[in-house]
Amino acid sequence: MVDQQISTLRANLAKLDQIEYRITANEKGIEALDTRIGRVTESYSNQFSDFRNQLSSISTQIALTNQTLQRIEAATPAAPR
């Protein structure tokens, strides 16, 4: 009976050792995943920043084109009707 209890305790202790290993492996996996997510987030942030800069540039070009068009229309004499 005592031998059976000792065997049971040893089996349970062996499981605990495996749990510690699995927890450590999971923690390392979580850290790696967190790093990857951080890199993806940074990449998207940079891309959105680039998009904003491009849109700002396009908006400026449109505004300048509109100003040029207005100047041309103002300088062009009106056609008689």
mmCIF file of C-alpha atoms in Angstrom:
data_model
loop_
_atom_site.group_PDB
_atom_site.id
_atom_site.type_symbol
_atom_site.label_atom_id
_atom_site.label_comp_id
_atom_site.label_asym_id
_atom_site.label_seq_id
_atom_site.Cartn_x
_atom_site.Cartn_y
_atom_site.Cartn_z
ATOM 1 C CA MET A 1 0.000 0.000 0.000
ATOM 2 C CA VAL A 2 2.764 2.420 0.930
ATOM 3 C CA ASP A 3 4.665 1.528 -2.235
ATOM 4 C CA GLN A 4 1.577 2.300 -4.298
ATOM 5 C CA GLN A 5 1.158 5.672 -2.581
ATOM 6 C CA ILE A 6 4.841 6.487 -3.158
ATOM 7 C CA SER A 7 4.467 5.535 -6.837
ATOM 8 C CA THR A 8 1.416 7.761 -7.105
ATOM 9 C CA LEU A 9 3.273 10.658 -5.475
ATOM 10 C CA ARG A 10 6.237 10.193 -7.814
ATOM 11 C CA ALA A 11 3.923 10.150 -10.835
ATOM 12 C CA ASN A 12 2.250 13.340 -9.623
ATOM 13 C CA LEU A 13 5.630 14.996 -9.018
ATOM 14 C CA ALA A 14 6.733 14.036 -12.526
ATOM 15 C CA LYS A 15 3.634 15.763 -13.883
ATOM 16 C CA LEU A 16 4.559 18.920 -11.952
ATOM 17 C CA ASP A 17 7.994 18.926 -13.568
ATOM 18 C CA GLN A 18 6.323 18.719 -16.972
ATOM 19 C CA ILE A 19 3.971 21.549 -16.059
ATOM 20 C CA GLU A 20 6.877 23.813 -15.165
ATOM 21 C CA TYR A 21 8.530 23.034 -18.490
ATOM 22 C CA ARG A 22 5.300 23.632 -20.405
ATOM 23 C CA ILE A 23 4.652 26.899 -18.581
ATOM 24 C CA THR A 24 8.172 28.085 -19.353
ATOM 25 C CA ALA A 25 7.769 27.104 -23.014
ATOM 26 C CA ASN A 26 4.426 28.922 -23.179
ATOM 27 C CA GLU A 27 5.895 32.045 -21.586
ATOM 28 C CA LYS A 28 8.668 32.102 -24.197
ATOM 29 C CA GLY A 29 6.094 31.624 -26.938
ATOM 30 C CA ILE A 30 4.011 34.484 -25.576
ATOM 31 C CA GLU A 31 7.062 36.756 -25.475
ATOM 32 C CA ALA A 32 7.887 35.902 -29.097
ATOM 33 C CA LEU A 33 4.278 36.507 -30.134
ATOM 34 C CA ASP A 34 4.257 39.841 -28.302
ATOM 35 C CA THR A 35 7.421 40.862 -30.153
ATOM 36 C CA ARG A 36 5.891 39.927 -33.508
ATOM 37 C CA ILE A 37 2.678 41.794 -32.728
ATOM 38 C CA GLY A 38 4.733 44.833 -31.752
ATOM 39 C CA ARG A 39 6.585 44.715 -35.064
ATOM 40 C CA VAL A 40 3.346 44.386 -37.043
ATOM 41 C CA THR A 41 1.818 47.285 -35.107
ATOM 42 C CA GLU A 42 4.864 49.440 -35.776
ATOM 43 C CA SER A 43 4.791 48.532 -39.464
ATOM 44 C CA TYR A 44 1.111 49.477 -39.780
ATOM 45 C CA SER A 45 1.715 52.684 -37.877
ATOM 46 C CA ASN A 46 4.517 53.605 -40.278
ATOM 47 C CA GLN A 47 2.359 52.773 -43.279
ATOM 48 C CA PHE A 48 -0.510 54.927 -41.990
ATOM 49 C CA SER A 49 1.927 57.757 -41.389
ATOM 50 C CA ASP A 50 3.152 57.432 -44.976
ATOM 51 C CA PHE A 51 -0.458 57.451 -46.217
ATOM 52 C CA ARG A 52 -1.183 60.611 -44.233
ATOM 53 C CA ASN A 53 1.898 62.301 -45.691
ATOM 54 C CA GLN A 54 0.937 61.288 -49.215
ATOM 55 C CA LEU A 55 -2.637 62.492 -48.731
ATOM 56 C CA SER A 56 -1.371 65.779 -47.370
ATOM 57 C CA SER A 57 0.883 66.181 -50.391
ATOM 58 C CA ILE A 58 -1.975 65.371 -52.766
ATOM 59 C CA SER A 59 -4.240 67.820 -50.948
ATOM 60 C CA THR A 60 -1.612 70.548 -51.297
ATOM 61 C CA GLN A 61 -1.208 69.800 -55.001
ATOM 62 C CA ILE A 62 -4.970 69.995 -55.526
ATOM 63 C CA ALA A 63 -5.152 73.315 -53.683
ATOM 64 C CA LEU A 64 -2.311 74.749 -55.785
ATOM 65 C CA THR A 65 -3.922 73.473 -58.983
ATOM 66 C CA ASN A 66 -7.217 75.113 -58.001
ATOM 67 C CA GLN A 67 -5.435 78.406 -57.271
ATOM 68 C CA THR A 68 -3.667 78.266 -60.633
ATOM 69 C CA LEU A 69 -6.950 77.535 -62.388
ATOM 70 C CA GLN A 70 -8.623 80.482 -60.647
ATOM 71 C CA ARG A 71 -5.775 82.796 -61.688
ATOM 72 C CA ILE A 72 -6.007 81.597 -65.281
ATOM 73 C CA GLU A 73 -9.786 82.086 -65.289
ATOM 74 C CA ALA A 74 -9.394 85.569 -63.766
ATOM 75 C CA ALA A 75 -6.742 86.556 -66.333
ATOM 76 C CA THR A 76 -8.717 85.248 -69.287
ATOM 77 C CA PRO A 77 -11.044 87.875 -70.738
ATOM 78 C CA ALA A 78 -14.698 86.902 -70.738
ATOM 79 C CA ALA A 79 -16.019 85.888 -74.121
ATOM 80 C CA PRO A 80 -18.719 88.211 -75.491
ATOM 81 C CA ARG A 81 -22.206 86.791 -75.570
#
